PDB file of C-alpha atoms in Angstrom:
ATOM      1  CA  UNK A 883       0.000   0.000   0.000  1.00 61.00           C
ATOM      2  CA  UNK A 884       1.455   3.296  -0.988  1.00 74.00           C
ATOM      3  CA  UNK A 885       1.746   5.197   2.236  1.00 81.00           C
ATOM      4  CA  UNK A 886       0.878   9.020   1.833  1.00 91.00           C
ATOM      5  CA  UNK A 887       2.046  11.224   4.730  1.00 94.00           C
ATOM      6  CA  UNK A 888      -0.377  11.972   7.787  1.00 95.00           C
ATOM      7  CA  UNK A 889      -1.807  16.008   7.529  1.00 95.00           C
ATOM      8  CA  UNK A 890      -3.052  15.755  11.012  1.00 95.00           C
ATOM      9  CA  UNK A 891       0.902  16.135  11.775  1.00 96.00           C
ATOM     10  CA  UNK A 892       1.346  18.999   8.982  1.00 98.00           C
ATOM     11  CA  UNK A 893       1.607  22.509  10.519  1.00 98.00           C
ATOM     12  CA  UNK A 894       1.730  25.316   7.991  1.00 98.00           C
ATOM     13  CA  UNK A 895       3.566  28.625   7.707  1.00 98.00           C
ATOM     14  CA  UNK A 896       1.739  30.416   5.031  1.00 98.00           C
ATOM     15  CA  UNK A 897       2.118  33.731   3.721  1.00 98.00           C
ATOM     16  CA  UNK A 898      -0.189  36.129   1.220  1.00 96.00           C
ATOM     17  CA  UNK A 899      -2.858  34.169   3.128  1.00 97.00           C
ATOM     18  CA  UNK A 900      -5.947  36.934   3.033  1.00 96.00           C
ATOM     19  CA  UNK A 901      -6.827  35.829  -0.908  1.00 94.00           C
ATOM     20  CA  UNK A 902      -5.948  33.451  -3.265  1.00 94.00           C
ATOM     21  CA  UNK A 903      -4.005  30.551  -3.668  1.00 96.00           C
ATOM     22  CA  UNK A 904      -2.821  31.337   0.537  1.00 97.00           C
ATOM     23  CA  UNK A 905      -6.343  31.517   1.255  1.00 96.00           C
ATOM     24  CA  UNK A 906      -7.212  28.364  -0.775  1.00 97.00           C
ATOM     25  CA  UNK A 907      -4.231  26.578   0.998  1.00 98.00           C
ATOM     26  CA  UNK A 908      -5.578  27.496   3.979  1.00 98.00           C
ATOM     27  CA  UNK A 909      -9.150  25.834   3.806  1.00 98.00           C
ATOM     28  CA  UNK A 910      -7.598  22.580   2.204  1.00 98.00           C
ATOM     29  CA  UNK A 911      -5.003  22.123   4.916  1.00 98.00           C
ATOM     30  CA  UNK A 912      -7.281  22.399   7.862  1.00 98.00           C
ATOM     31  CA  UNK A 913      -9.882  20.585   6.436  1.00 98.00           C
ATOM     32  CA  UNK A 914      -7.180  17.947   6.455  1.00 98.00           C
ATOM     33  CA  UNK A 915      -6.989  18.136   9.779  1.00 98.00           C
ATOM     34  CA  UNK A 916      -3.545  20.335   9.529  1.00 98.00           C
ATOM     35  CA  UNK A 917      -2.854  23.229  11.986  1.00 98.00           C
ATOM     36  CA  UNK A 918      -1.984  26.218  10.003  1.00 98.00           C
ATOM     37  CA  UNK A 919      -0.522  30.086  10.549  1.00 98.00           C
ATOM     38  CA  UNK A 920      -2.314  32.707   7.669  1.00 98.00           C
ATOM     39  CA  UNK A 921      -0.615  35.694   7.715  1.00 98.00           C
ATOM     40  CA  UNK A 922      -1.217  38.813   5.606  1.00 97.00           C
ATOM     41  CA  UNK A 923      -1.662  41.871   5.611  1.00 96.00           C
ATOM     42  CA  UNK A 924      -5.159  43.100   5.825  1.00 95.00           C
ATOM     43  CA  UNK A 925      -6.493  41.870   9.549  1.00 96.00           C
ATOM     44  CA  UNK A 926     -10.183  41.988   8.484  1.00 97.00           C
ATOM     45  CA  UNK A 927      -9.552  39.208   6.285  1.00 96.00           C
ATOM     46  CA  UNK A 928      -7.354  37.103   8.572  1.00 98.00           C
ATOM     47  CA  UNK A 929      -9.693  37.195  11.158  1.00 98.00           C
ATOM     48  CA  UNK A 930     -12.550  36.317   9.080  1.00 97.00           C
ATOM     49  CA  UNK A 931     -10.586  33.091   7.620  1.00 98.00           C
ATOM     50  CA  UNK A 932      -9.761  32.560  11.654  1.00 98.00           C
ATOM     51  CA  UNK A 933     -13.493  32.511  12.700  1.00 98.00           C
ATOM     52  CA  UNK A 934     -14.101  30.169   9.398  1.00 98.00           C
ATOM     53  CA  UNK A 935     -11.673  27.558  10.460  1.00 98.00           C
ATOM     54  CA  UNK A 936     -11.676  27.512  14.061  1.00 97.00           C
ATOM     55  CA  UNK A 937      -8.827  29.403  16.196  1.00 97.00           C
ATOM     56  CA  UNK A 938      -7.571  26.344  17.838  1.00 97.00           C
ATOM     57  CA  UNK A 939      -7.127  24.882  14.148  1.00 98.00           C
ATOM     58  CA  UNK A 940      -5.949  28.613  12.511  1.00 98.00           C
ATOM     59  CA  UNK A 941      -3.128  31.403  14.326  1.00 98.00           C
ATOM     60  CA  UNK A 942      -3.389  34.587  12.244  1.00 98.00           C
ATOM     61  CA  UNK A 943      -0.434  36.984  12.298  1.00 98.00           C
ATOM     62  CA  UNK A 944      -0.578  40.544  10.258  1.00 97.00           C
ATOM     63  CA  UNK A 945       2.328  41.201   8.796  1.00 96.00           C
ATOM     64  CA  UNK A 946       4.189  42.231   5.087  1.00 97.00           C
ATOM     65  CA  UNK A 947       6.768  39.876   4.456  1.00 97.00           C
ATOM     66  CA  UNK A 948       8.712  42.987   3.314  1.00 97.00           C
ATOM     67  CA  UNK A 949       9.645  43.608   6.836  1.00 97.00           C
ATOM     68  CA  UNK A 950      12.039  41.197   7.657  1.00 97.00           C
ATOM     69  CA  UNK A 951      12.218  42.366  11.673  1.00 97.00           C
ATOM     70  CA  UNK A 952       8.670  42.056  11.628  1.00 97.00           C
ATOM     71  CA  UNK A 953       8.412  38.081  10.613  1.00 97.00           C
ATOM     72  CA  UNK A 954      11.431  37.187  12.626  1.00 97.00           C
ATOM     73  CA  UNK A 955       8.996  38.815  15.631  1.00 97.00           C
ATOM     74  CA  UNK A 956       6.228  37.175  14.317  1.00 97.00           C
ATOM     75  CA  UNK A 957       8.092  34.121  14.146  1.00 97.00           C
ATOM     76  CA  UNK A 958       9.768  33.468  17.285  1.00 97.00           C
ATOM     77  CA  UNK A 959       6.636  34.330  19.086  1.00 97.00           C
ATOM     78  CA  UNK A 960       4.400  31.592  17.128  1.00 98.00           C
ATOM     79  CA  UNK A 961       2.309  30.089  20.439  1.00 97.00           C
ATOM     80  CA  UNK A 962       2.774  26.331  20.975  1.00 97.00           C
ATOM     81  CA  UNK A 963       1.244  23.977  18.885  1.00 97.00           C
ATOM     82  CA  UNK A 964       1.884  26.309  15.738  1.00 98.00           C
ATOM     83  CA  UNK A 965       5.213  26.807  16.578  1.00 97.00           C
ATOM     84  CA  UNK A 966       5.948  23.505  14.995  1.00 98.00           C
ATOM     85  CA  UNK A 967       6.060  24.462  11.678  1.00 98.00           C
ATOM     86  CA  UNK A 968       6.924  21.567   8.801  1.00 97.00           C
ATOM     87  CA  UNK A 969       5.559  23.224   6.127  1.00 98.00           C
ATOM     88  CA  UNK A 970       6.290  26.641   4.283  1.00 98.00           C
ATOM     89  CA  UNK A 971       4.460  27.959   1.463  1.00 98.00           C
ATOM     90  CA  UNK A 972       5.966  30.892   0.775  1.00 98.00           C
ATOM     91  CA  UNK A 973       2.853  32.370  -1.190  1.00 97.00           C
ATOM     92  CA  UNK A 974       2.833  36.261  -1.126  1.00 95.00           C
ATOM     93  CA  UNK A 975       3.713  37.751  -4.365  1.00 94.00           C
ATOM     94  CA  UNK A 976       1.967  40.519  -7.020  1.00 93.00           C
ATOM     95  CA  UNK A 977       2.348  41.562 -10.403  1.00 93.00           C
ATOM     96  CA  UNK A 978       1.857  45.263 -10.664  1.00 92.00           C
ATOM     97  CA  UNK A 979       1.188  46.490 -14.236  1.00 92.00           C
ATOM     98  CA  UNK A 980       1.775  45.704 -17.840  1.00 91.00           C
ATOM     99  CA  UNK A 981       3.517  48.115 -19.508  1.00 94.00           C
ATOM    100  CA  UNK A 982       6.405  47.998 -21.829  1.00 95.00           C
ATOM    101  CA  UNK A 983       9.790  48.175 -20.103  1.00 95.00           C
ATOM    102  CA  UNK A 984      10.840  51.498 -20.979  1.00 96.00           C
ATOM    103  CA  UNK A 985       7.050  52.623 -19.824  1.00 96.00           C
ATOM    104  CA  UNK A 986       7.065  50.601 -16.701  1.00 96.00           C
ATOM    105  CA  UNK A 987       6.672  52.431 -13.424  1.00 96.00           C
ATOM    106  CA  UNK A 988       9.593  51.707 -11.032  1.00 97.00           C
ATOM    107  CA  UNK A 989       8.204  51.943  -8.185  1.00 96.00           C
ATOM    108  CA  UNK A 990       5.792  48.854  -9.129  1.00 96.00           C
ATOM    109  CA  UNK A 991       9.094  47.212 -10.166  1.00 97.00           C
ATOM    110  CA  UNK A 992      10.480  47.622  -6.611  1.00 97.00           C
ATOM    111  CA  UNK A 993       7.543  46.187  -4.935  1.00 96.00           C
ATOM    112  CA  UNK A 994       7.417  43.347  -7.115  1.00 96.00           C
ATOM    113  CA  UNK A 995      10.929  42.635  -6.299  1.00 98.00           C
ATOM    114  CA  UNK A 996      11.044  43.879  -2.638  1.00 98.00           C
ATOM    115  CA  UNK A 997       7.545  41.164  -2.375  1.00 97.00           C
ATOM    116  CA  UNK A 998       8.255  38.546  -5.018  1.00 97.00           C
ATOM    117  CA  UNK A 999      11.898  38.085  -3.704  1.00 98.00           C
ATOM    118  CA  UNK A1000      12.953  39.121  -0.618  1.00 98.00           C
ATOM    119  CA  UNK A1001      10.437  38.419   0.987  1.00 98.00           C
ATOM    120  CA  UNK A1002       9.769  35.444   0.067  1.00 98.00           C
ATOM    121  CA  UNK A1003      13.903  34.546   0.928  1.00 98.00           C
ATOM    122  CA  UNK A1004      13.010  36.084   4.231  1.00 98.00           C
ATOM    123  CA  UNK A1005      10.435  33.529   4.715  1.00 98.00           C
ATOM    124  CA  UNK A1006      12.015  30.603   3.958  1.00 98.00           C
ATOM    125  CA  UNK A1007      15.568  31.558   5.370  1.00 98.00           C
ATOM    126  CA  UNK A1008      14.037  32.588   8.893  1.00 98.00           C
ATOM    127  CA  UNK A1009      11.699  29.051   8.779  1.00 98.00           C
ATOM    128  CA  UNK A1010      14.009  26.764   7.448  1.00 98.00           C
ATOM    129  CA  UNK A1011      16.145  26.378  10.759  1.00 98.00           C
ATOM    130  CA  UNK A1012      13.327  25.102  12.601  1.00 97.00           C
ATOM    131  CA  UNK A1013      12.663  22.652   9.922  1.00 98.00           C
ATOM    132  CA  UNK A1014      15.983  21.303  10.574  1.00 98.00           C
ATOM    133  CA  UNK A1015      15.839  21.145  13.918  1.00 97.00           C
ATOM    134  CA  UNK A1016      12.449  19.279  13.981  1.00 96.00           C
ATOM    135  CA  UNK A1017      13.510  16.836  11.866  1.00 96.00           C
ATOM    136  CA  UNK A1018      12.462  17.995   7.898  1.00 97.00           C
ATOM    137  CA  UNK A1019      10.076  19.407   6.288  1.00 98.00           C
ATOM    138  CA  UNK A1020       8.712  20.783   3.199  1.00 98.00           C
ATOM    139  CA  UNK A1021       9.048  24.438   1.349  1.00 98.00           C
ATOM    140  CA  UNK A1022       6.675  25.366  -1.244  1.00 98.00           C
ATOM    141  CA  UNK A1023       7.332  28.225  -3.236  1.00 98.00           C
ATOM    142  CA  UNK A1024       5.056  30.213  -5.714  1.00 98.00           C
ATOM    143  CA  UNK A1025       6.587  30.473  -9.131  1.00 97.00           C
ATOM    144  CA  UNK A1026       4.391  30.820 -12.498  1.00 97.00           C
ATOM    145  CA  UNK A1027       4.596  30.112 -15.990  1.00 96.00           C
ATOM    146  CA  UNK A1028       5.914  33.898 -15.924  1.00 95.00           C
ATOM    147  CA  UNK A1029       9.100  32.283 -14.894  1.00 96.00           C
ATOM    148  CA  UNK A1030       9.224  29.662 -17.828  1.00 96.00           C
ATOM    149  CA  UNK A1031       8.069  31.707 -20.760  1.00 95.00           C
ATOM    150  CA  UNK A1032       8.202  35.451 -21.385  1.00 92.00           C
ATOM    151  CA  UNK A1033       5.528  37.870 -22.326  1.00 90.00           C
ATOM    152  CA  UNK A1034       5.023  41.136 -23.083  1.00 91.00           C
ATOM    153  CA  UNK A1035       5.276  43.732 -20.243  1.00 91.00           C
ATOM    154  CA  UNK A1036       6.105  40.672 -17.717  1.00 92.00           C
ATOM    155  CA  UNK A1037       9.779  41.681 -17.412  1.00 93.00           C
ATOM    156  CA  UNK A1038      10.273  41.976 -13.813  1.00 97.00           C
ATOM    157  CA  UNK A1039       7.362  39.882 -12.763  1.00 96.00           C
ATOM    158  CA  UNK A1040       8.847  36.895 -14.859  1.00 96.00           C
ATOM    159  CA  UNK A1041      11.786  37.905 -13.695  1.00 97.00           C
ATOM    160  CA  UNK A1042      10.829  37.892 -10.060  1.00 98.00           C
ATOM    161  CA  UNK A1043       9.483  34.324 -10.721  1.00 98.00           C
ATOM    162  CA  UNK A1044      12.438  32.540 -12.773  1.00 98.00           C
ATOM    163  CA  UNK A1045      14.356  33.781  -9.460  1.00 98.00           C
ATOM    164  CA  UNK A1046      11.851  32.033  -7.516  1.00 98.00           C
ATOM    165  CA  UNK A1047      12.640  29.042  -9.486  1.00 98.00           C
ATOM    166  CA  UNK A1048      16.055  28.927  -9.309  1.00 98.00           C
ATOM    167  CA  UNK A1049      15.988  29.848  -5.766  1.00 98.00           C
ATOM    168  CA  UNK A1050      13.857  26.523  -5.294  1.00 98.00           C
ATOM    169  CA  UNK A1051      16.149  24.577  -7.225  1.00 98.00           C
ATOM    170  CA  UNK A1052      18.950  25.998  -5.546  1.00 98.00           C
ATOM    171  CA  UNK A1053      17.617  25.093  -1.917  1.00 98.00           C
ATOM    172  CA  UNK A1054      17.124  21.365  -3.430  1.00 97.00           C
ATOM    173  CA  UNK A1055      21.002  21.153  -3.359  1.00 97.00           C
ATOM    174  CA  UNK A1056      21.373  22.855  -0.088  1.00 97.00           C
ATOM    175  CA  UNK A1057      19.017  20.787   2.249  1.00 97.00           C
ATOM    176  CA  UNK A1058      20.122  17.443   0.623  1.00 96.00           C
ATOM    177  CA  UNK A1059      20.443  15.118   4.263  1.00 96.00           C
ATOM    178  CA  UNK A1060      18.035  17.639   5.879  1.00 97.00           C
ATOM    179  CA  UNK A1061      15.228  15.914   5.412  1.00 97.00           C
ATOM    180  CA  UNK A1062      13.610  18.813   4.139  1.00 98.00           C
ATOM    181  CA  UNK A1063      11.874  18.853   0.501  1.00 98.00           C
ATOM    182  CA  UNK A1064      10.828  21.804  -1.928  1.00 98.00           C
ATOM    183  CA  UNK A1065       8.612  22.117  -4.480  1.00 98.00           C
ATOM    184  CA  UNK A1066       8.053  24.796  -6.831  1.00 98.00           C
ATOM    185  CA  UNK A1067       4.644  25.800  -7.707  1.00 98.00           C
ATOM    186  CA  UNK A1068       3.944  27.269 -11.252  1.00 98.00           C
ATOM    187  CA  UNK A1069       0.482  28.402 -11.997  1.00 97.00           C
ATOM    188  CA  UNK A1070      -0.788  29.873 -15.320  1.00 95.00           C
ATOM    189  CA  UNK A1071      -3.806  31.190 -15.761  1.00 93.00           C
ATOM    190  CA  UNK A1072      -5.600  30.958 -12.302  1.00 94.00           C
ATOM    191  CA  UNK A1073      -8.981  32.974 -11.935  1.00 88.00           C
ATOM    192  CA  UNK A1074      -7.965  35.434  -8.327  1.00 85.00           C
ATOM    193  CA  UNK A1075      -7.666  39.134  -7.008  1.00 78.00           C
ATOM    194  CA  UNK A1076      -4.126  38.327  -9.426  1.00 78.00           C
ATOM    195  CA  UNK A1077      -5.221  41.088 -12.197  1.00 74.00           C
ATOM    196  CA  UNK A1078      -7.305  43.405  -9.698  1.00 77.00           C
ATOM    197  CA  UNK A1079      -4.399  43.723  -8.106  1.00 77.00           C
ATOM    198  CA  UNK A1080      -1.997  44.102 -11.461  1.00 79.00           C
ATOM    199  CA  UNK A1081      -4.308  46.281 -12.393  1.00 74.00           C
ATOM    200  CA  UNK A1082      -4.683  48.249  -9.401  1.00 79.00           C
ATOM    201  CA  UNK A1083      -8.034  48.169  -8.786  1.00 79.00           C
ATOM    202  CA  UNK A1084      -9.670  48.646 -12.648  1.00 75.00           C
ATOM    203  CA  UNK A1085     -11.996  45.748 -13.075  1.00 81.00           C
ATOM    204  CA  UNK A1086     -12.521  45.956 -16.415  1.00 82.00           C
ATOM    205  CA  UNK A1087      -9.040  45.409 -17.613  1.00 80.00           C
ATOM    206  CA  UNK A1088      -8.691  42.765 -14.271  1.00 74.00           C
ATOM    207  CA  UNK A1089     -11.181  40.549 -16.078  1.00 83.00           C
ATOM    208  CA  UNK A1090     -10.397  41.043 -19.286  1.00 82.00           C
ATOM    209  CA  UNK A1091      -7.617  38.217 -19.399  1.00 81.00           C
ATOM    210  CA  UNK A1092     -10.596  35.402 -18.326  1.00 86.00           C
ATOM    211  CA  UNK A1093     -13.319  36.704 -21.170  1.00 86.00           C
ATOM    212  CA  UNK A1094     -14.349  33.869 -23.180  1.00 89.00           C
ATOM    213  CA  UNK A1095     -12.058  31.134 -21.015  1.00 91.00           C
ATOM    214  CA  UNK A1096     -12.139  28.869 -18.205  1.00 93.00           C
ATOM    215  CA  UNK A1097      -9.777  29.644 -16.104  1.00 93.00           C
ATOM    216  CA  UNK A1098      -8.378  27.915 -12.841  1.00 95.00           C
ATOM    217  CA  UNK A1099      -8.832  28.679  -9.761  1.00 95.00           C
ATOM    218  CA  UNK A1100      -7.335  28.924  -6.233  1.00 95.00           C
ATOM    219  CA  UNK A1101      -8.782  25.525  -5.160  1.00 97.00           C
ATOM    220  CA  UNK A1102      -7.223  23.992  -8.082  1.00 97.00           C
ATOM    221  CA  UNK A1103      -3.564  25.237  -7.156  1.00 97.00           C
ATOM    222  CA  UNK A1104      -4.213  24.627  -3.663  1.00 98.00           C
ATOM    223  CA  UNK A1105      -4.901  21.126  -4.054  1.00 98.00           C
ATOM    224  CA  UNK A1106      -1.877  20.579  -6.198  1.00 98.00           C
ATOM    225  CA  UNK A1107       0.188  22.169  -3.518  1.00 98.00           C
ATOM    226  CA  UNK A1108      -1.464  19.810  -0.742  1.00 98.00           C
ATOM    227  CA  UNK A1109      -1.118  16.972  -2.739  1.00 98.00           C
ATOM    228  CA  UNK A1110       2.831  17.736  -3.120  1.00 98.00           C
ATOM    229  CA  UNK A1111       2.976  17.658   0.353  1.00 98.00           C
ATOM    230  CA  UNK A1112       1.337  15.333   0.952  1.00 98.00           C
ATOM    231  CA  UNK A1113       3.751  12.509  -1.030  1.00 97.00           C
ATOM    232  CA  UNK A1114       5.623   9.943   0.814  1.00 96.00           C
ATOM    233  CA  UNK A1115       8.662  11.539   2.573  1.00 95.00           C
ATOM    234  CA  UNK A1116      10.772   9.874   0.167  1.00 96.00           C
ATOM    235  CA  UNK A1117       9.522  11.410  -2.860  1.00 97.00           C
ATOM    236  CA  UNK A1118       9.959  15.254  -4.059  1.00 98.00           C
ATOM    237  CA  UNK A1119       8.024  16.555  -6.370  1.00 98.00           C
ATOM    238  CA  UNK A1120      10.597  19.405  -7.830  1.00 98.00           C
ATOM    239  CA  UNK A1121       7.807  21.616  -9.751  1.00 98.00           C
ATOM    240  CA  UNK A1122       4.491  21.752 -10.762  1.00 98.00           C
ATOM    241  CA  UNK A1123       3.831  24.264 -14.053  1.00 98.00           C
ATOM    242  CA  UNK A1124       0.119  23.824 -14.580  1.00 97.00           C
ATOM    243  CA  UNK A1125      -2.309  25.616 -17.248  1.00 96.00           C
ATOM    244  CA  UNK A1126      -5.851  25.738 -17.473  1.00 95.00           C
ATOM    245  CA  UNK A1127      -6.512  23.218 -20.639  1.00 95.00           C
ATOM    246  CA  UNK A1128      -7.764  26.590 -22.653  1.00 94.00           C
ATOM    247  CA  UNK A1129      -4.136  28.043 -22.263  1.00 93.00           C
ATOM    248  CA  UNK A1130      -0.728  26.833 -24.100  1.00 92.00           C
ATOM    249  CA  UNK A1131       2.291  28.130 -25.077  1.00 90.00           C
ATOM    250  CA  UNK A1132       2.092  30.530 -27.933  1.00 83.00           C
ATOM    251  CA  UNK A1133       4.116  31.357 -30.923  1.00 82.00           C
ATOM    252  CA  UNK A1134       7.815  33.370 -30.968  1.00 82.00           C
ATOM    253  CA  UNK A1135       7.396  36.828 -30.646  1.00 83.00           C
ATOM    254  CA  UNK A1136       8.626  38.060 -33.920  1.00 84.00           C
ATOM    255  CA  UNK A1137       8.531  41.884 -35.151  1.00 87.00           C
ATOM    256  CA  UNK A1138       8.297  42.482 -38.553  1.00 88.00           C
ATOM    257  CA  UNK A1139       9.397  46.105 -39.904  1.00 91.00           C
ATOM    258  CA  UNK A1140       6.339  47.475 -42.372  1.00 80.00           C
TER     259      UNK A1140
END
């Protein structure tokens, strides 16, 4: 019989927790019987997904993984049993925008990078001892097909994502003996808050990409994610790119002078 791991014992860190894929994650784990930590950072929304799943099964902590002295507070003050964690997702990350390069606001640039990369290295760098310690673990980061294949006016999100990537590869080598796995996560086109937010609040152009198609959605990502996890300790599942089945990989990008 082909022995899947136990999510009663899973405890999970996970970050960008208030919408989404987090919030997805979230609702699969504990229905699992998991204990997990949301953190975010909009407290409204935390402490409705608290009084959905129970307080004694969900610790909510408010925080932007920007600020690295604020996780390693939030962190080293986790309350026992969630201070056990053996599972990372390391979930927050935006796109802001879609403009051509030399168009591109840098400020949005910044935040992607400041969100999309450091702090999602904060994350996993202030988490990982503990993993360690207790014995292994498992880090799940969120890529996307942004990090695979390039589009226009994706430059520093794709960017931000094939350093995600890498980064995840990267920690493969590092942990080997640890006992602690990582997968990477690579979504395509996933029906969220994603292009409200890239799109900074204009809901016309935010739903524009999902006219006409059926897009995934945040269950469907978080169940891949819980499913990674939830392998035999033995087995690593390196990354998982998934599309929705009315997506694919387009043609080169060719100009053509008139």
């Amino acid at each position: 019989m082909y022995s899947l791991l136990d999510p009663s014992r899973f405890v999970v860190f996970i970050t960008g927790a208030t919408s989404g894929f987090g919030e997805a994650a979230a609702r699969r784990y504990v229905a699992a019987g998991a204990k997990v930590i949301a953190t975010g950072r909009r407290k409204d929304r935390l402490e409705k997904l608290q009084a959905e799943l129970g307080a004694g099964n969900c610790h909510i902590i408010e925080l932007d993984v920007r600020d690295r002295a604020g996780l390693e507070k939030a962190i080293a003050a986790l309350p026992a049993p969630f201070d056990a964690v053996n599972i990372v997702l390391a979930n927050a990350g935006l796109a802001l925008g879609l403009q051509p390069a030399a168009e591109a606001s840098l400020d949005d640039w910044q935040t992607m990078i400041d969100t999309n990369i450091s702090g999602l290295v904060y994350t996993v760098r202030l988490l990982l001892p503990g993993l360690i310690a207790r014995g292994g673990g498992h880090v799940v980061t969120l890529g996307s097909v942004a990090g695979e294949y390039a589009y226009p006016g994706g430059s520093v999100y794709g960017a931000s994502k094939a350093f995600v990537k890498q980064f995840a590869l990267n920690l493969r080598s590092d942990l080997q003996g640890k006992k602690v796995r990582v997968t990477n996560i690579e979504p395509g086109l996933t029906e969220t808050e994603f292009s409200l937010v890239r799109f900074k609040g204009d809901e016309g152009k935010a739903s524009a990409p999902y006219s006409g198609t059926k897009a995934m959605t945040a269950e469907d990502i978080a169940e891949s994610i819980f499913w990674a996890t939830s392998l035999p300790e033995h087995v690593n599942i390196n990354k998982i790119e998934l599309m929705a089945t009315t997506q694919a990989i387009g043609p080169f990008d060719i100009y053509r002078e008139d």
